[in-house]
XYZ file of C-alpha atoms in Angstrom:
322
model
C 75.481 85.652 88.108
C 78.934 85.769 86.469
C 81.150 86.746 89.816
C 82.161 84.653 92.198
C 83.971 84.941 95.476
C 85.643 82.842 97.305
C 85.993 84.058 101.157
C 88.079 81.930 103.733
C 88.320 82.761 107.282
C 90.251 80.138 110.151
C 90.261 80.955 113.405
C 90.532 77.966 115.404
C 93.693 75.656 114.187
C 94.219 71.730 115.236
C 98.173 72.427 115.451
C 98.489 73.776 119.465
C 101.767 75.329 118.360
C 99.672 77.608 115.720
C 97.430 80.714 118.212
C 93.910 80.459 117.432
C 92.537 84.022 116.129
C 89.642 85.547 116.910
C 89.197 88.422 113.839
C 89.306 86.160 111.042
C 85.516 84.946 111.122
C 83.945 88.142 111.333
C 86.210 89.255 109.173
C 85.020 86.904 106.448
C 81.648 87.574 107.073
C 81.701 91.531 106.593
C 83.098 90.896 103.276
C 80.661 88.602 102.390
C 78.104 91.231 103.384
C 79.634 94.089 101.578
C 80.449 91.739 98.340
C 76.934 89.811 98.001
C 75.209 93.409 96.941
C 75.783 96.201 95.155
C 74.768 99.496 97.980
C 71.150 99.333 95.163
C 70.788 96.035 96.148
C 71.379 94.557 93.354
C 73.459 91.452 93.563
C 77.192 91.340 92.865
C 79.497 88.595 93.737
C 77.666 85.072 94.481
C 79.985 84.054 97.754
C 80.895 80.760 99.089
C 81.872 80.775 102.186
C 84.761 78.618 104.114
C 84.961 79.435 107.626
C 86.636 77.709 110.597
C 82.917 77.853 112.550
C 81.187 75.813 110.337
C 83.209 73.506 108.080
C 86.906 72.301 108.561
C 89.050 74.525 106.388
C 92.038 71.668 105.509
C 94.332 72.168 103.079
C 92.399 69.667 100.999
C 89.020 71.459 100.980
C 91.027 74.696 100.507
C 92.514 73.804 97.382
C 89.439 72.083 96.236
C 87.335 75.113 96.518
C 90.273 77.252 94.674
C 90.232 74.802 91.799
C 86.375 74.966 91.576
C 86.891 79.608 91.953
C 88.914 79.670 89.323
C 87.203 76.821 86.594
C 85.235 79.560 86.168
C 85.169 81.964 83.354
C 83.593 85.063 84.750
C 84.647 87.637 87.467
C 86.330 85.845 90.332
C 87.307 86.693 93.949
C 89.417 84.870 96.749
C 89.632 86.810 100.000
C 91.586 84.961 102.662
C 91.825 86.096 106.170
C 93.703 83.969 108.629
C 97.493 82.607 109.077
C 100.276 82.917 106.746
C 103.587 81.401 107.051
C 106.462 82.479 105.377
C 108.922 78.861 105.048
C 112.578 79.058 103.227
C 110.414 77.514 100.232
C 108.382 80.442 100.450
C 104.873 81.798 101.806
C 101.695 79.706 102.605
C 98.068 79.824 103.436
C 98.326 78.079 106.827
C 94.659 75.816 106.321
C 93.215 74.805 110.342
C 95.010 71.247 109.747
C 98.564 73.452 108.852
C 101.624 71.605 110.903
C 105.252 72.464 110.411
C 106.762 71.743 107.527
C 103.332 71.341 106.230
C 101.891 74.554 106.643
C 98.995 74.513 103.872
C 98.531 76.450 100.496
C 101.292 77.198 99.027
C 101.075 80.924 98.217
C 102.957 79.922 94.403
C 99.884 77.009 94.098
C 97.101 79.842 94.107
C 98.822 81.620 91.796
C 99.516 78.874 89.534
C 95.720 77.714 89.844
C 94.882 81.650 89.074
C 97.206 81.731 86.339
C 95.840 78.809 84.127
C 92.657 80.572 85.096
C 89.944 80.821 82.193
C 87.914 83.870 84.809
C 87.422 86.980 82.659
C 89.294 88.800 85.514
C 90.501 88.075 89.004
C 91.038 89.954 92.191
C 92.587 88.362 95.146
C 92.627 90.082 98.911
C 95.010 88.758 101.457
C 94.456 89.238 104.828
C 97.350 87.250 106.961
C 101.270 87.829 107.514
C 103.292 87.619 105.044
C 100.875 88.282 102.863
C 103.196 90.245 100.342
C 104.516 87.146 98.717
C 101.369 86.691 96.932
C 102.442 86.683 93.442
C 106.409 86.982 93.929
C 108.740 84.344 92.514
C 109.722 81.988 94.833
C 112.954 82.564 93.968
C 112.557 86.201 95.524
C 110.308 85.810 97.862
C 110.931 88.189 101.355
C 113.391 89.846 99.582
C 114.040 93.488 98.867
C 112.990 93.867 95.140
C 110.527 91.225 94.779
C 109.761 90.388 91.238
C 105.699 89.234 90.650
C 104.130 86.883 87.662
C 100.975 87.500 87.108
C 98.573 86.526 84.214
C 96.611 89.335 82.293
C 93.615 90.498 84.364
C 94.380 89.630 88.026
C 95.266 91.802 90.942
C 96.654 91.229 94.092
C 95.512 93.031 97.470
C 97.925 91.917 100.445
C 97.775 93.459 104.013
C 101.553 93.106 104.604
C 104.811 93.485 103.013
C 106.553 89.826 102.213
C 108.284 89.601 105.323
C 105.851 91.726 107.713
C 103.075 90.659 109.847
C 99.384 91.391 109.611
C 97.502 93.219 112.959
C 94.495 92.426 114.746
C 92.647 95.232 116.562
C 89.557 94.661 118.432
C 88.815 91.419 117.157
C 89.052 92.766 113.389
C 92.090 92.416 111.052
C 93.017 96.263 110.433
C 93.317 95.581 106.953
C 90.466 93.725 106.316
C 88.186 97.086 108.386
C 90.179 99.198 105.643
C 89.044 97.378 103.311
C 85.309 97.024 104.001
C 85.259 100.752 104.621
C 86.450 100.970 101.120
C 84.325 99.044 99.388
C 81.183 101.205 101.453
C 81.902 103.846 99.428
C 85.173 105.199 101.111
C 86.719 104.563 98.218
C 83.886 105.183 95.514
C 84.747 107.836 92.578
C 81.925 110.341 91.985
C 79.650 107.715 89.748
C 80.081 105.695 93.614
C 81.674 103.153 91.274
C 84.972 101.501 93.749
C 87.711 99.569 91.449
C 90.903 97.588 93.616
C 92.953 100.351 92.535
C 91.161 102.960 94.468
C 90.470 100.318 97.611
C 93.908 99.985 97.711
C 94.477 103.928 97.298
C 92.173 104.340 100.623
C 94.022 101.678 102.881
C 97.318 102.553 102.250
C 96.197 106.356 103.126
C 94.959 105.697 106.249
C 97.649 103.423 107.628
C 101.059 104.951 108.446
C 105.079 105.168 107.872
C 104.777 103.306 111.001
C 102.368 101.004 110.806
C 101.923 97.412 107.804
C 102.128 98.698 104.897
C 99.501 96.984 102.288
C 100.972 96.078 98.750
C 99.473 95.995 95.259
C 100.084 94.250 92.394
C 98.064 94.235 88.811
C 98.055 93.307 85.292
C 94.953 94.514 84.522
C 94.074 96.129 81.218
C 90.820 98.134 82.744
C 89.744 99.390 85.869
C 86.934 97.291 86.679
C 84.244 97.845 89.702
C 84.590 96.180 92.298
C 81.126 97.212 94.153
C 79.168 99.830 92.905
C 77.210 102.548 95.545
C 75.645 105.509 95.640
C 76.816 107.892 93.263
C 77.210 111.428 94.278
C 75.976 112.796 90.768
C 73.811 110.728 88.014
C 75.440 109.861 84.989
C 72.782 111.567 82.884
C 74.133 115.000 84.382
C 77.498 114.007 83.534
C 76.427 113.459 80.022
C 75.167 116.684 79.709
C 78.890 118.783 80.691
C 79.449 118.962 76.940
C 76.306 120.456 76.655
C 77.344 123.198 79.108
C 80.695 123.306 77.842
C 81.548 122.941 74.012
C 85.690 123.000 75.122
C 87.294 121.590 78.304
C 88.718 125.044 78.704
C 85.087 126.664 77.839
C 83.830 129.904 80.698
C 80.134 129.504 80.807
C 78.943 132.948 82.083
C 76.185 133.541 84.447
C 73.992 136.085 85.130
C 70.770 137.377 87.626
C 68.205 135.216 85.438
C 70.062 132.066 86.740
C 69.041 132.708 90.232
C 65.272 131.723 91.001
C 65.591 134.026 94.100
C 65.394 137.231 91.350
C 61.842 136.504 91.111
C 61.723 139.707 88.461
C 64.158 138.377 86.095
C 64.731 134.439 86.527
C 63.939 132.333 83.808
C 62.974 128.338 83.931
C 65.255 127.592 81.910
C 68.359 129.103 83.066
C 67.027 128.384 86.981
C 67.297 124.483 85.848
C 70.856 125.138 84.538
C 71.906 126.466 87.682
C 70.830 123.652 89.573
C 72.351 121.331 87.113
C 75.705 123.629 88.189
C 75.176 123.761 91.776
C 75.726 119.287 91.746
C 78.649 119.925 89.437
C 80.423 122.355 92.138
C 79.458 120.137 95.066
C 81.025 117.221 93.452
C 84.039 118.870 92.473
C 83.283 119.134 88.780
C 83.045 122.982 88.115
C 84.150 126.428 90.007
C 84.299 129.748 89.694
C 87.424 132.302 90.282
C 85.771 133.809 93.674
C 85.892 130.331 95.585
C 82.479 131.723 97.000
C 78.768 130.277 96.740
C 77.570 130.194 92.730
C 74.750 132.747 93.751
C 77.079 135.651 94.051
C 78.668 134.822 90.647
C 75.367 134.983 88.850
C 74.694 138.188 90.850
C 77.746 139.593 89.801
C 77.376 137.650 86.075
C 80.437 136.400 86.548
C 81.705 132.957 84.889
C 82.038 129.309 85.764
C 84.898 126.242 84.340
C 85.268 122.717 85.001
C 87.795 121.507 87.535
C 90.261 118.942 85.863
C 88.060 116.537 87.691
C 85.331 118.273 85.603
C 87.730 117.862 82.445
C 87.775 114.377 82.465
C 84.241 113.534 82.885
C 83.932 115.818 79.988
C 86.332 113.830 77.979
C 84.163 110.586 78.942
C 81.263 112.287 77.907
C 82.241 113.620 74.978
C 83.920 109.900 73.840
C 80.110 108.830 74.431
C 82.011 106.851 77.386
C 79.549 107.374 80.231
Protein backbone atom coordinates (compact mmCIF):
# COMPACT_ATOMS: atom_id res chain seq x y z
CA UNK A 1 0.00 0.00 0.00
CA UNK A 2 1.76 3.34 -0.63
CA UNK A 3 -0.35 5.64 2.07
CA UNK A 4 0.16 5.80 5.35
CA UNK A 5 -1.49 7.50 8.27
CA UNK A 6 -0.49 8.29 11.26
CA UNK A 7 -3.56 8.91 13.83
CA UNK A 8 -2.86 10.06 17.53
CA UNK A 9 -5.49 10.46 20.03
CA UNK A 10 -4.62 11.28 24.20
CA UNK A 11 -7.13 11.47 26.42
CA UNK A 12 -5.90 10.64 29.71
CA UNK A 13 -2.59 12.86 30.66
CA UNK A 14 -0.02 11.97 33.73
CA UNK A 15 0.35 15.92 34.41
CA UNK A 16 -2.93 16.55 37.03
CA UNK A 17 -2.63 20.19 36.03
CA UNK A 18 -3.42 19.09 32.19
CA UNK A 19 -7.84 17.97 32.06
CA UNK A 20 -8.12 14.60 30.78
CA UNK A 21 -10.48 14.57 27.51
CA UNK A 22 -12.86 12.35 26.69
CA UNK A 23 -13.43 13.01 22.55
CA UNK A 24 -10.03 12.43 21.50
CA UNK A 25 -10.13 8.45 21.37
CA UNK A 26 -13.14 8.06 19.49
CA UNK A 27 -12.16 10.64 17.63
CA UNK A 28 -9.07 8.80 16.40
CA UNK A 29 -10.84 5.85 15.81
CA UNK A 30 -13.60 7.26 13.31
CA UNK A 31 -10.83 8.46 11.26
CA UNK A 32 -9.18 5.42 11.22
CA UNK A 33 -12.46 3.88 10.05
CA UNK A 34 -13.22 6.36 7.39
CA UNK A 35 -9.32 6.42 6.19
CA UNK A 36 -8.55 2.47 6.17
CA UNK A 37 -11.17 2.12 2.99
CA UNK A 38 -12.15 3.67 0.17
CA UNK A 39 -16.59 3.75 0.49
CA UNK A 40 -15.78 0.39 -2.53
CA UNK A 41 -13.90 -1.11 -0.04
CA UNK A 42 -10.99 -0.97 -1.40
CA UNK A 43 -8.16 -0.09 0.90
CA UNK A 44 -6.70 3.40 1.22
CA UNK A 45 -4.48 4.60 3.91
CA UNK A 46 -2.66 1.65 5.99
CA UNK A 47 -3.16 3.38 9.72
CA UNK A 48 -1.15 3.06 12.77
CA UNK A 49 -2.70 3.89 15.51
CA UNK A 50 -1.39 5.80 18.87
CA UNK A 51 -4.00 6.16 21.34
CA UNK A 52 -3.94 7.04 25.06
CA UNK A 53 -6.16 3.54 25.75
CA UNK A 54 -3.76 1.29 24.65
CA UNK A 55 -0.14 2.47 24.50
CA UNK A 56 1.48 5.51 26.35
CA UNK A 57 1.58 8.36 23.87
CA UNK A 58 5.08 10.21 25.34
CA UNK A 59 6.70 12.62 23.61
CA UNK A 60 9.33 10.01 22.82
CA UNK A 61 7.07 7.45 21.09
CA UNK A 62 5.37 10.46 19.42
CA UNK A 63 8.25 11.65 17.68
CA UNK A 64 9.44 8.21 16.98
CA UNK A 65 6.39 7.26 15.13
CA UNK A 66 6.57 10.81 13.13
CA UNK A 67 10.11 10.03 12.09
CA UNK A 68 9.10 6.47 10.96
CA UNK A 69 5.43 8.53 8.90
CA UNK A 70 7.44 10.53 7.18
CA UNK A 71 10.77 8.04 6.09
CA UNK A 72 8.38 7.14 3.84
CA UNK A 73 8.13 7.99 0.25
CA UNK A 74 4.52 7.52 -0.62
CA UNK A 75 1.24 9.31 0.45
CA UNK A 76 1.41 10.18 4.12
CA UNK A 77 -1.09 11.28 6.83
CA UNK A 78 -0.74 12.55 10.56
CA UNK A 79 -4.07 13.31 12.22
CA UNK A 80 -3.67 14.43 15.82
CA UNK A 81 -6.51 14.93 18.12
CA UNK A 82 -5.79 15.89 21.68
CA UNK A 83 -4.01 18.96 23.62
CA UNK A 84 -2.17 21.76 22.17
CA UNK A 85 -0.31 24.34 23.96
CA UNK A 86 0.58 27.46 22.66
CA UNK A 87 4.21 28.55 24.88
CA UNK A 88 6.06 32.11 24.10
CA UNK A 89 8.42 29.64 22.00
CA UNK A 90 5.50 28.73 20.16
CA UNK A 91 2.75 25.85 19.76
CA UNK A 92 3.07 22.12 20.83
CA UNK A 93 1.55 18.73 20.63
CA UNK A 94 1.01 18.27 24.39
CA UNK A 95 2.09 14.07 24.37
CA UNK A 96 0.17 12.24 27.87
CA UNK A 97 3.73 12.73 29.69
CA UNK A 98 3.48 16.85 28.57
CA UNK A 99 4.52 19.02 31.91
CA UNK A 100 5.09 22.74 31.85
CA UNK A 101 7.71 24.00 30.22
CA UNK A 102 7.87 20.69 28.62
CA UNK A 103 4.77 20.42 26.92
CA UNK A 104 5.65 17.77 24.04
CA UNK A 105 5.98 18.11 20.14
CA UNK A 106 6.98 21.00 19.16
CA UNK A 107 4.51 22.10 16.46
CA UNK A 108 7.98 23.65 14.30
CA UNK A 109 9.60 19.77 14.93
CA UNK A 110 6.68 18.13 12.80
CA UNK A 111 7.09 20.43 10.35
CA UNK A 112 10.70 20.21 10.13
CA UNK A 113 10.43 16.24 10.16
CA UNK A 114 7.61 16.82 7.24
CA UNK A 115 9.74 19.12 5.48
CA UNK A 116 12.92 16.91 4.94
CA UNK A 117 10.16 14.49 4.08
CA UNK A 118 10.94 12.12 0.98
CA UNK A 119 6.54 11.17 1.03
CA UNK A 120 5.25 11.84 -2.50
CA UNK A 121 2.68 14.13 -0.73
CA UNK A 122 1.54 14.91 2.77
CA UNK A 123 -1.61 15.95 4.49
CA UNK A 124 -1.69 16.77 8.09
CA UNK A 125 -5.18 17.27 10.25
CA UNK A 126 -5.01 18.98 13.56
CA UNK A 127 -7.47 18.52 15.93
CA UNK A 128 -6.41 20.49 19.38
CA UNK A 129 -6.15 24.35 20.39
CA UNK A 130 -4.03 26.25 18.94
CA UNK A 131 -3.92 24.28 16.27
CA UNK A 132 -3.37 27.21 13.68
CA UNK A 133 0.31 27.44 14.30
CA UNK A 134 0.87 24.39 12.39
CA UNK A 135 3.18 25.50 9.79
CA UNK A 136 3.70 29.32 10.91
CA UNK A 137 7.17 30.65 11.69
CA UNK A 138 7.91 30.69 15.05
CA UNK A 139 8.81 33.95 14.76
CA UNK A 140 4.99 34.77 13.99
CA UNK A 141 3.35 32.45 15.61
CA UNK A 142 -0.34 33.74 17.32
CA UNK A 143 0.05 36.67 15.54
CA UNK A 144 -2.18 38.55 13.15
CA UNK A 145 -0.60 37.81 9.68
CA UNK A 146 1.01 34.61 10.25
CA UNK A 147 3.50 33.72 7.64
CA UNK A 148 3.67 29.52 6.88
CA UNK A 149 6.81 27.34 5.35
CA UNK A 150 5.82 24.61 3.86
CA UNK A 151 7.62 22.11 1.49
CA UNK A 152 6.05 21.29 -2.01
CA UNK A 153 3.17 18.81 -1.61
CA UNK A 154 1.92 19.11 2.01
CA UNK A 155 -1.21 20.59 3.42
CA UNK A 156 -2.23 21.60 6.60
CA UNK A 157 -5.87 21.04 8.14
CA UNK A 158 -6.10 22.83 11.70
CA UNK A 159 -9.39 23.10 13.75
CA UNK A 160 -8.47 26.51 15.26
CA UNK A 161 -6.99 29.75 14.48
CA UNK A 162 -3.25 30.16 16.18
CA UNK A 163 -4.42 31.61 19.22
CA UNK A 164 -8.08 29.98 19.49
CA UNK A 165 -9.22 26.94 21.18
CA UNK A 166 -10.61 23.73 19.78
CA UNK A 167 -14.45 22.48 21.11
CA UNK A 168 -15.66 19.33 22.32
CA UNK A 169 -19.36 18.49 21.89
CA UNK A 170 -20.81 15.33 23.04
CA UNK A 171 -17.76 13.57 23.56
CA UNK A 172 -16.56 14.37 19.82
CA UNK A 173 -14.15 17.18 18.78
CA UNK A 174 -16.52 19.39 16.43
CA UNK A 175 -13.90 19.55 14.02
CA UNK A 176 -12.84 16.25 13.86
CA UNK A 177 -17.23 15.20 13.24
CA UNK A 178 -16.76 17.88 10.32
CA UNK A 179 -14.30 16.26 9.14
CA UNK A 180 -15.40 12.61 9.06
CA UNK A 181 -18.66 13.82 7.56
CA UNK A 182 -16.49 15.13 4.86
CA UNK A 183 -14.56 12.53 4.00
CA UNK A 184 -18.24 10.25 3.83
CA UNK A 185 -18.92 11.89 0.93
CA UNK A 186 -20.09 15.37 2.30
CA UNK A 187 -17.52 16.70 0.63
CA UNK A 188 -17.18 14.34 -2.54
CA UNK A 189 -17.30 16.15 -6.16
CA UNK A 190 -19.63 14.37 -8.61
CA UNK A 191 -16.91 11.41 -9.53
CA UNK A 192 -17.47 11.00 -5.20
CA UNK A 193 -13.73 11.70 -5.40
CA UNK A 194 -13.02 14.15 -1.77
CA UNK A 195 -9.49 16.14 -2.00
CA UNK A 196 -8.37 18.39 1.54
CA UNK A 197 -9.35 21.29 -0.37
CA UNK A 198 -12.95 20.44 -0.58
CA UNK A 199 -12.90 18.79 3.24
CA UNK A 200 -11.81 21.90 4.26
CA UNK A 201 -14.46 23.80 1.94
CA UNK A 202 -17.31 21.67 3.92
CA UNK A 203 -16.07 22.42 7.60
CA UNK A 204 -15.52 25.84 7.35
CA UNK A 205 -19.26 26.06 5.78
CA UNK A 206 -20.88 24.57 8.40
CA UNK A 207 -19.22 26.27 11.34
CA UNK A 208 -19.98 29.97 11.95
CA UNK A 209 -18.76 33.84 12.26
CA UNK A 210 -19.21 32.82 15.74
CA UNK A 211 -17.95 29.78 16.27
CA UNK A 212 -13.55 28.23 15.65
CA UNK A 213 -12.81 28.95 12.64
CA UNK A 214 -10.67 25.98 10.84
CA UNK A 215 -7.54 27.17 8.77
CA UNK A 216 -5.85 25.84 5.63
CA UNK A 217 -2.68 25.91 4.37
CA UNK A 218 -1.13 24.12 1.00
CA UNK A 219 1.62 23.91 -1.37
CA UNK A 220 0.32 21.43 -3.33
CA UNK A 221 0.75 21.26 -7.09
CA UNK A 222 -2.53 18.84 -7.64
CA UNK A 223 -5.59 18.16 -6.00
CA UNK A 224 -5.17 14.78 -4.84
CA UNK A 225 -8.05 12.35 -3.27
CA UNK A 226 -8.17 12.02 -0.19
CA UNK A 227 -10.95 9.06 0.00
CA UNK A 228 -12.76 8.16 -2.85
CA UNK A 229 -16.90 7.16 -2.59
CA UNK A 230 -19.66 6.70 -4.44
CA UNK A 231 -19.82 8.69 -7.39
CA UNK A 232 -23.03 10.24 -8.37
CA UNK A 233 -22.38 9.66 -12.23
CA UNK A 234 -19.76 7.01 -13.86
CA UNK A 235 -16.92 8.34 -15.50
CA UNK A 236 -17.71 6.49 -18.71
CA UNK A 237 -20.88 8.89 -19.03
CA UNK A 238 -18.74 11.74 -18.44
CA UNK A 239 -16.57 10.65 -21.25
CA UNK A 240 -19.21 10.58 -23.51
CA UNK A 241 -20.42 14.77 -23.00
CA UNK A 242 -18.25 15.47 -26.03
CA UNK A 243 -20.06 13.04 -27.76
CA UNK A 244 -23.32 14.87 -27.00
CA UNK A 245 -21.80 18.10 -27.34
CA UNK A 246 -19.08 18.90 -30.08
CA UNK A 247 -18.68 22.77 -28.29
CA UNK A 248 -19.01 23.70 -24.58
CA UNK A 249 -21.54 26.20 -25.79
CA UNK A 250 -23.24 23.37 -28.16
CA UNK A 251 -27.73 23.21 -27.85
CA UNK A 252 -28.45 19.60 -28.36
CA UNK A 253 -32.16 19.61 -29.43
CA UNK A 254 -34.71 17.15 -28.43
CA UNK A 255 -37.64 15.94 -29.72
CA UNK A 256 -40.93 13.28 -29.10
CA UNK A 257 -38.66 10.20 -30.30
CA UNK A 258 -36.50 10.82 -27.14
CA UNK A 259 -39.28 9.97 -24.86
CA UNK A 260 -39.95 6.07 -24.54
CA UNK A 261 -43.44 7.06 -23.18
CA UNK A 262 -44.37 8.06 -27.18
CA UNK A 263 -44.60 4.48 -27.77
CA UNK A 264 -45.58 5.55 -31.67
CA UNK A 265 -42.54 7.46 -32.35
CA UNK A 266 -39.60 6.64 -29.76
CA UNK A 267 -36.61 5.26 -31.03
CA UNK A 268 -33.85 2.98 -29.01
CA UNK A 269 -31.50 4.93 -29.75
CA UNK A 270 -32.53 8.33 -28.93
CA UNK A 271 -34.58 6.71 -25.65
CA UNK A 272 -30.84 5.66 -24.42
CA UNK A 273 -29.66 9.27 -25.05
CA UNK A 274 -32.23 10.61 -22.96
CA UNK A 275 -31.43 8.58 -20.16
CA UNK A 276 -27.82 9.29 -20.58
CA UNK A 277 -29.34 13.19 -20.19
CA UNK A 278 -31.65 12.63 -17.45
CA UNK A 279 -28.03 11.61 -14.96
CA UNK A 280 -26.43 14.65 -16.54
CA UNK A 281 -29.40 17.06 -15.24
CA UNK A 282 -29.63 15.30 -11.88
CA UNK A 283 -26.03 15.83 -11.29
CA UNK A 284 -25.95 19.26 -12.30
CA UNK A 285 -24.22 18.75 -15.62
CA UNK A 286 -26.87 19.87 -18.27
CA UNK A 287 -30.34 22.02 -18.33
CA UNK A 288 -32.69 23.31 -20.32
CA UNK A 289 -34.18 27.10 -20.52
CA UNK A 290 -37.74 25.95 -18.92
CA UNK A 291 -36.13 24.82 -15.48
CA UNK A 292 -38.91 22.04 -15.83
CA UNK A 293 -38.62 18.07 -16.09
CA UNK A 294 -36.55 17.04 -19.58
CA UNK A 295 -39.85 15.24 -20.74
CA UNK A 296 -41.66 18.41 -21.53
CA UNK A 297 -38.63 19.72 -23.51
CA UNK A 298 -38.58 16.74 -25.80
CA UNK A 299 -42.39 17.14 -26.03
CA UNK A 300 -42.07 20.52 -26.96
CA UNK A 301 -38.51 19.62 -29.04
CA UNK A 302 -37.02 22.06 -27.30
CA UNK A 303 -33.07 22.12 -26.53
CA UNK A 304 -30.67 21.16 -23.80
CA UNK A 305 -26.72 22.84 -22.68
CA UNK A 306 -24.29 21.96 -20.18
CA UNK A 307 -24.15 23.84 -16.90
CA UNK A 308 -20.56 25.34 -16.34
CA UNK A 309 -20.33 22.39 -14.06
CA UNK A 310 -21.18 20.48 -17.29
CA UNK A 311 -18.41 22.70 -19.12
CA UNK A 312 -15.72 21.55 -17.23
CA UNK A 313 -16.23 17.93 -17.22
CA UNK A 314 -16.41 18.51 -20.87
CA UNK A 315 -13.08 20.15 -20.91
CA UNK A 316 -11.70 16.97 -18.87
CA UNK A 317 -13.17 14.86 -21.27
CA UNK A 318 -12.25 16.33 -24.16
CA UNK A 319 -8.28 16.67 -22.72
CA UNK A 320 -8.79 12.71 -22.51
CA UNK A 321 -8.47 13.72 -18.62
CA UNK A 322 -11.17 11.50 -17.13
Amino acid sequence: MSRRALIVGINHYDNSGVSNLSGCIPDANAMREVLSRHEDNRPNYDCLMLTSDASRVTRVNLRSALVELFAFDGDVLFYFSGHGSLEETGGYLVSQDGEPGDPGIHMDEVIRLANGSRARSILVIIDCCFSGNMGNVSANQGGQHAQAQLREGMTILAASRPSEPSMEVGGQGVFTELVVGALKGGAANVRGRVSAASIYGYVEAALGAWDQRPIYKSHAKQLDSVRECEPLILDDLLRKIPEFFPASDHVYMLDPTFEEQNVHCATPENVAIFKIFKQYQITGLLKNRSGRDLYWTAEQSGGVYLTPLGEFYWRLASGGRI
